[in-house]
């Protein structure tokens, strides 16, 4: 699953004012990469993530996933592409408070029309992959921050996406929990999943081999390092 951006711009119209959030971005990410996006507030990171995650389309330029042009899809087609190919993890976990860990993890499969027995089996398996098989009946407020984010990662996995997009996934966690979350991403990456994450923290970016530095809507530096922090 290769994803390619060619000369992508994104403009927001605010009345008469046009805000250019992305200005001619070129980027190729091949299957199985673990990539960090860094940059100051307002530089265009979220806009880039929204386009990569098929939540929004470019104003101009081309975005292809495995050769399929995304920019010409209508909203329904965009949603289908998103649900099949991409898992999302957020800074604030976005778990439903009245549901158990297991029910939260199973939710994307409700929308995908999977029957209840398969949903529960797949959700239980995803929870074991993040080491939370003994927390399946806990609600989010009965879990630590790191455990909540692990539930969110399990939820991102259940439709078996090729790409996981994570926006500041460790932003609300202490160092130890943040490192545990990065270990999980490392392991998922070692299984061949493409992972793209936004972070402000250099220590988190150290888990990746590639860092895209964004400034004023452009990728000003595409940094590849020989070594990344090893996952155990
Ligand atoms: P970052 O995630 O790096 O903080 P964003 O992608 O959120 O940056 O924003 C990039 C630029 O686009 C900023 O100037 C921001 O104000 C503007 N912007 C982002 N989203 C919108 C929107 N929905 N409407 C108008 N302007 C926006
Ligand atoms: P950690 O030390 O791992 O960051 P906590 O100290 O927050 O986590 O929680 C320790 C354990 O207690 C966790 O395994 C969590 O599941 C459980 N726990 C935390 N808060 C609650 C709660 N309000 N109700 C029930 N169990 C809880």
Tab-separated table of C-alpha atoms and ligand atoms in Angstrom:
chain	number	residue	atom	x	y	z
A	1	UNK	CA	0.000	0.000	0.000
A	2	UNK	CA	1.928	3.026	-1.293
A	3	UNK	CA	0.527	6.490	-0.722
A	4	UNK	CA	1.585	9.393	-2.892
A	5	UNK	CA	0.964	13.122	-2.743
A	6	UNK	CA	1.828	15.166	-5.866
A	7	UNK	CA	1.847	18.944	-5.565
A	8	UNK	CA	-1.014	18.908	-3.047
A	9	UNK	CA	-2.460	22.214	-1.910
A	10	UNK	CA	-5.269	22.762	0.567
A	11	UNK	CA	-7.014	26.097	0.924
A	12	UNK	CA	-9.691	27.075	3.398
A	13	UNK	CA	-12.052	29.884	2.442
A	14	UNK	CA	-13.090	32.112	5.321
A	15	UNK	CA	-15.377	34.669	3.698
A	16	UNK	CA	-13.069	36.695	1.446
A	17	UNK	CA	-9.921	35.360	3.045
A	18	UNK	CA	-8.158	32.293	1.694
A	19	UNK	CA	-5.963	30.378	4.120
A	20	UNK	CA	-3.409	28.219	2.340
A	21	UNK	CA	-2.831	25.353	4.796
A	22	UNK	CA	-0.798	23.156	2.408
A	23	UNK	CA	1.308	24.587	-0.399
A	24	UNK	CA	2.544	22.096	-2.969
A	25	UNK	CA	3.291	19.020	-0.861
A	26	UNK	CA	5.071	16.082	-2.516
A	27	UNK	CA	5.364	12.875	-0.529
A	28	UNK	CA	5.598	9.145	-0.968
A	29	UNK	CA	5.139	6.707	1.896
A	30	UNK	CA	5.615	3.041	1.094
A	31	UNK	CA	3.999	0.065	2.785
A	32	UNK	CA	5.364	-0.716	6.216
A	33	UNK	CA	6.927	2.656	7.028
A	34	UNK	CA	6.740	4.217	10.493
A	35	UNK	CA	6.778	7.987	9.970
A	36	UNK	CA	6.527	10.980	12.300
A	37	UNK	CA	5.232	14.409	11.296
A	38	UNK	CA	6.602	17.327	13.315
A	39	UNK	CA	6.160	21.079	13.070
A	40	UNK	CA	4.937	24.143	14.942
A	41	UNK	CA	1.299	24.857	15.677
A	42	UNK	CA	-0.504	26.093	12.559
A	43	UNK	CA	2.078	24.647	10.145
A	44	UNK	CA	-0.433	22.299	8.476
A	45	UNK	CA	0.080	18.963	10.273
A	46	UNK	CA	-3.611	18.333	10.962
A	47	UNK	CA	-4.553	19.327	7.430
A	48	UNK	CA	-1.970	16.879	6.079
A	49	UNK	CA	-3.266	14.130	8.394
A	50	UNK	CA	-6.868	14.836	7.334
A	51	UNK	CA	-5.935	14.427	3.684
A	52	UNK	CA	-3.781	11.334	4.234
A	53	UNK	CA	-6.601	9.875	6.362
A	54	UNK	CA	-9.247	10.495	3.656
A	55	UNK	CA	-11.181	12.806	5.973
A	56	UNK	CA	-10.764	15.646	3.487
A	57	UNK	CA	-9.613	16.067	-0.133
A	58	UNK	CA	-6.961	18.381	-1.600
A	59	UNK	CA	-7.929	21.676	-3.243
A	60	UNK	CA	-5.509	20.785	-6.043
A	61	UNK	CA	-2.877	18.183	-6.747
A	62	UNK	CA	-3.135	14.433	-6.536
A	63	UNK	CA	-3.424	11.942	-3.677
A	64	UNK	CA	-3.309	8.276	-4.559
A	65	UNK	CA	-3.525	5.165	-2.385
A	66	UNK	CA	-2.163	2.179	-4.312
A	67	UNK	CA	-2.661	4.094	-7.539
A	68	UNK	CA	-6.283	4.990	-6.800
A	69	UNK	CA	-6.929	8.739	-6.972
A	70	UNK	CA	-8.603	9.879	-3.747
A	71	UNK	CA	-9.271	13.513	-4.708
A	72	UNK	CA	-12.085	12.636	-7.098
A	73	UNK	CA	-14.012	10.371	-4.712
A	74	UNK	CA	-17.389	11.544	-3.452
A	75	UNK	CA	-18.127	11.589	0.292
A	76	UNK	CA	-19.540	8.039	0.362
A	77	UNK	CA	-16.604	6.605	-1.564
A	78	UNK	CA	-14.208	8.505	0.668
A	79	UNK	CA	-15.892	7.004	3.752
A	80	UNK	CA	-15.631	3.491	2.314
A	81	UNK	CA	-11.932	3.939	1.518
A	82	UNK	CA	-11.350	5.308	5.009
A	83	UNK	CA	-13.182	2.483	6.788
A	84	UNK	CA	-11.421	-0.235	4.804
A	85	UNK	CA	-7.878	1.096	4.756
A	86	UNK	CA	-7.271	3.431	7.676
A	87	UNK	CA	-7.362	3.212	11.469
A	88	UNK	CA	-7.378	6.351	13.619
A	89	UNK	CA	-5.894	7.042	17.049
A	90	UNK	CA	-6.396	10.411	18.771
A	91	UNK	CA	-4.718	12.384	21.528
A	92	UNK	CA	-7.888	12.300	23.652
A	93	UNK	CA	-8.613	8.606	22.980
A	94	UNK	CA	-12.227	9.358	21.878
A	95	UNK	CA	-13.694	6.394	23.755
A	96	UNK	CA	-17.386	6.247	24.608
A	97	UNK	CA	-17.613	6.566	28.423
A	98	UNK	CA	-20.661	4.346	28.976
A	99	UNK	CA	-19.266	1.432	27.018
A	100	UNK	CA	-16.815	-1.208	28.187
A	101	UNK	CA	-13.378	-1.546	26.631
A	102	UNK	CA	-14.652	-4.509	24.616
A	103	UNK	CA	-17.696	-2.608	23.348
A	104	UNK	CA	-15.559	0.397	22.391
A	105	UNK	CA	-13.209	-1.821	20.427
A	106	UNK	CA	-16.123	-3.588	18.708
A	107	UNK	CA	-17.817	-0.356	17.584
A	108	UNK	CA	-16.203	0.091	14.134
A	109	UNK	CA	-17.394	-3.410	13.251
A	110	UNK	CA	-20.999	-2.431	14.041
A	111	UNK	CA	-20.731	0.194	11.292
A	112	UNK	CA	-19.062	-2.367	9.028
A	113	UNK	CA	-22.004	-4.760	9.484
A	114	UNK	CA	-20.105	-7.589	11.202
A	115	UNK	CA	-22.310	-9.986	13.229
A	116	UNK	CA	-22.195	-9.834	16.996
A	117	UNK	CA	-20.339	-13.093	17.639
A	118	UNK	CA	-17.549	-12.169	15.203
A	119	UNK	CA	-17.429	-8.651	16.634
A	120	UNK	CA	-16.890	-9.891	20.157
A	121	UNK	CA	-14.249	-12.435	19.090
A	122	UNK	CA	-12.308	-9.923	16.989
A	123	UNK	CA	-12.542	-7.238	19.680
A	124	UNK	CA	-11.274	-9.670	22.343
A	125	UNK	CA	-8.353	-10.615	20.093
A	126	UNK	CA	-7.512	-6.944	19.462
A	127	UNK	CA	-7.577	-6.265	23.213
A	128	UNK	CA	-5.120	-9.125	23.796
A	129	UNK	CA	-2.817	-7.687	21.144
A	130	UNK	CA	-2.462	-4.562	23.297
A	131	UNK	CA	-2.182	-6.558	26.528
A	132	UNK	CA	-5.627	-5.686	27.914
A	133	UNK	CA	-7.460	-9.010	27.800
A	134	UNK	CA	-8.071	-8.697	31.559
A	135	UNK	CA	-9.638	-5.223	31.213
A	136	UNK	CA	-12.357	-5.989	28.676
A	137	UNK	CA	-15.261	-5.133	30.985
A	138	UNK	CA	-13.704	-1.932	32.383
A	139	UNK	CA	-15.150	1.389	31.303
A	140	UNK	CA	-12.736	4.107	30.166
A	141	UNK	CA	-12.852	5.933	33.540
A	142	UNK	CA	-11.732	2.712	35.212
A	143	UNK	CA	-8.569	2.608	33.126
A	144	UNK	CA	-5.330	4.586	33.250
A	145	UNK	CA	-4.491	6.976	30.414
A	146	UNK	CA	-2.071	4.526	28.854
A	147	UNK	CA	-4.657	1.750	29.053
A	148	UNK	CA	-7.290	3.985	27.442
A	149	UNK	CA	-4.956	4.673	24.551
A	150	UNK	CA	-4.307	0.935	24.203
A	151	UNK	CA	-8.083	0.403	23.934
A	152	UNK	CA	-8.142	3.084	21.229
A	153	UNK	CA	-5.319	1.328	19.369
A	154	UNK	CA	-7.188	-1.991	19.614
A	155	UNK	CA	-10.252	-0.220	18.176
A	156	UNK	CA	-8.169	1.142	15.290
A	157	UNK	CA	-7.144	-2.422	14.368
A	158	UNK	CA	-10.424	-4.309	14.145
A	159	UNK	CA	-11.146	-3.604	10.470
A	160	UNK	CA	-7.567	-4.660	9.698
A	161	UNK	CA	-6.361	-1.369	8.174
A	162	UNK	CA	-3.129	-1.138	6.195
A	163	UNK	CA	-2.505	2.367	7.549
A	164	UNK	CA	-2.795	3.711	11.096
A	165	UNK	CA	-2.929	7.482	11.550
A	166	UNK	CA	-2.237	8.761	15.057
A	167	UNK	CA	-2.526	12.453	15.979
A	168	UNK	CA	-0.414	13.177	19.088
A	169	UNK	CA	-1.136	9.695	20.488
A	170	UNK	CA	1.126	10.234	23.511
A	171	UNK	CA	0.266	13.903	24.065
A	172	UNK	CA	-1.815	13.231	27.192
A	173	UNK	CA	0.390	10.494	28.644
A	174	UNK	CA	3.334	10.395	31.027
A	175	UNK	CA	6.706	9.312	29.628
A	176	UNK	CA	6.416	5.685	30.673
A	177	UNK	CA	2.921	5.203	29.229
A	178	UNK	CA	3.938	7.106	26.100
A	179	UNK	CA	6.873	4.783	25.560
A	180	UNK	CA	4.599	1.759	26.048
A	181	UNK	CA	2.273	3.121	23.370
A	182	UNK	CA	5.240	3.591	21.009
A	183	UNK	CA	6.326	-0.012	21.686
A	184	UNK	CA	2.894	-1.146	20.528
A	185	UNK	CA	3.166	0.968	17.372
A	186	UNK	CA	6.653	-0.487	16.764
A	187	UNK	CA	5.269	-4.001	17.030
A	188	UNK	CA	2.358	-3.256	14.710
A	189	UNK	CA	4.835	-1.700	12.290
A	190	UNK	CA	7.030	-4.815	12.467
A	191	UNK	CA	3.949	-6.779	11.382
A	192	UNK	CA	3.921	-4.640	8.224
A	193	UNK	CA	1.420	-1.908	8.996
A	194	UNK	CA	2.119	1.631	7.814
A	195	UNK	CA	1.984	4.056	10.738
A	196	UNK	CA	1.930	7.844	10.486
A	197	UNK	CA	1.925	9.881	13.665
A	198	UNK	CA	2.053	13.544	14.587
A	199	UNK	CA	4.130	14.409	17.627
A	200	UNK	CA	5.756	17.418	19.267
A	201	UNK	CA	8.111	15.260	21.307
A	202	UNK	CA	11.560	14.432	19.879
A	203	UNK	CA	11.757	11.393	22.216
A	204	UNK	CA	8.638	9.987	20.564
A	205	UNK	CA	9.891	10.769	17.056
A	206	UNK	CA	13.052	8.823	17.991
A	207	UNK	CA	11.019	5.629	17.644
A	208	UNK	CA	10.716	6.314	13.899
A	209	UNK	CA	13.211	6.172	11.053
A	210	UNK	CA	11.572	8.969	9.098
A	211	UNK	CA	10.540	12.437	10.227
A	212	UNK	CA	8.658	14.889	8.007
A	213	UNK	CA	9.220	18.462	9.192
A	214	UNK	CA	6.349	20.764	8.235
A	215	UNK	CA	6.520	24.583	8.148
A	216	UNK	CA	3.985	26.996	6.642
A	217	UNK	CA	2.220	24.274	4.689
A	218	UNK	CA	5.338	22.715	3.203
A	219	UNK	CA	7.504	19.717	4.004
A	220	UNK	CA	10.749	21.596	4.527
A	221	UNK	CA	12.755	18.530	5.510
A	222	UNK	CA	12.273	14.799	4.926
A	223	UNK	CA	14.639	13.259	7.433
A	224	UNK	CA	15.639	9.595	7.250
A	225	UNK	CA	17.752	8.122	10.007
A	226	UNK	CA	19.654	4.862	9.967
A	227	UNK	CA	18.602	3.803	13.432
A	228	UNK	CA	15.412	4.169	15.408
A	229	UNK	CA	14.904	3.463	19.096
A	230	UNK	CA	14.407	-0.283	19.228
A	231	UNK	CA	11.215	-1.808	20.483
A	232	UNK	CA	11.789	-4.637	22.898
B	1	LIG	P1	-1.329	22.281	12.706
B	1	LIG	O1	-2.057	20.977	12.798
B	1	LIG	O2	0.094	22.138	12.315
B	1	LIG	O3	-1.501	23.099	13.951
B	1	LIG	P2	-3.433	22.997	10.827
B	1	LIG	O4	-3.370	22.054	9.709
B	1	LIG	O5	-4.482	22.794	11.866
B	1	LIG	O6	-1.993	23.118	11.515
B	1	LIG	O7	-3.626	24.491	10.258
B	1	LIG	C1	-2.866	25.008	9.175
B	1	LIG	C2	-3.426	26.379	8.796
B	1	LIG	O8	-4.745	26.242	8.260
B	1	LIG	C3	-3.569	27.316	9.982
B	1	LIG	O9	-3.296	28.622	9.542
B	1	LIG	C4	-5.017	27.174	10.376
B	1	LIG	O10	-5.475	28.346	10.986
B	1	LIG	C5	-5.679	26.928	9.052
B	1	LIG	N1	-6.885	26.081	9.173
B	1	LIG	C6	-6.923	24.803	9.601
B	1	LIG	N2	-8.160	24.295	9.544
B	1	LIG	C7	-8.958	25.309	9.077
B	1	LIG	C8	-10.346	25.435	8.772
B	1	LIG	N3	-11.195	24.412	8.943
B	1	LIG	N4	-10.776	26.624	8.317
B	1	LIG	C9	-9.923	27.637	8.117
B	1	LIG	N5	-8.623	27.606	8.356
B	1	LIG	C10	-8.126	26.452	8.832
B	2	LIG	P1	-0.991	3.057	36.037
B	2	LIG	O1	-0.287	3.063	37.348
B	2	LIG	O2	-0.786	1.805	35.216
B	2	LIG	O3	-0.804	4.297	35.220
B	2	LIG	P2	-3.450	3.512	37.511
B	2	LIG	O4	-2.667	3.722	38.757
B	2	LIG	O5	-4.311	4.609	37.007
B	2	LIG	O6	-2.565	2.986	36.306
B	2	LIG	O7	-4.366	2.234	37.707
B	2	LIG	C1	-3.854	1.025	38.188
B	2	LIG	C2	-4.883	-0.075	37.893
B	2	LIG	O8	-6.130	0.176	38.562
B	2	LIG	C3	-5.182	-0.136	36.415
B	2	LIG	O9	-4.891	-1.448	35.983
B	2	LIG	C4	-6.633	0.202	36.236
B	2	LIG	O10	-7.282	-0.748	35.418
B	2	LIG	C5	-7.206	0.135	37.629
B	2	LIG	N1	-8.024	1.312	37.843
B	2	LIG	C6	-7.636	2.598	37.777
B	2	LIG	N2	-8.639	3.426	38.058
B	2	LIG	C7	-9.728	2.649	38.301
B	2	LIG	C8	-11.081	2.900	38.672
B	2	LIG	N3	-11.572	4.146	38.807
B	2	LIG	N4	-11.903	1.845	38.834
B	2	LIG	C9	-11.441	0.595	38.676
B	2	LIG	N5	-10.163	0.281	38.326
B	2	LIG	C10	-9.328	1.289	38.172
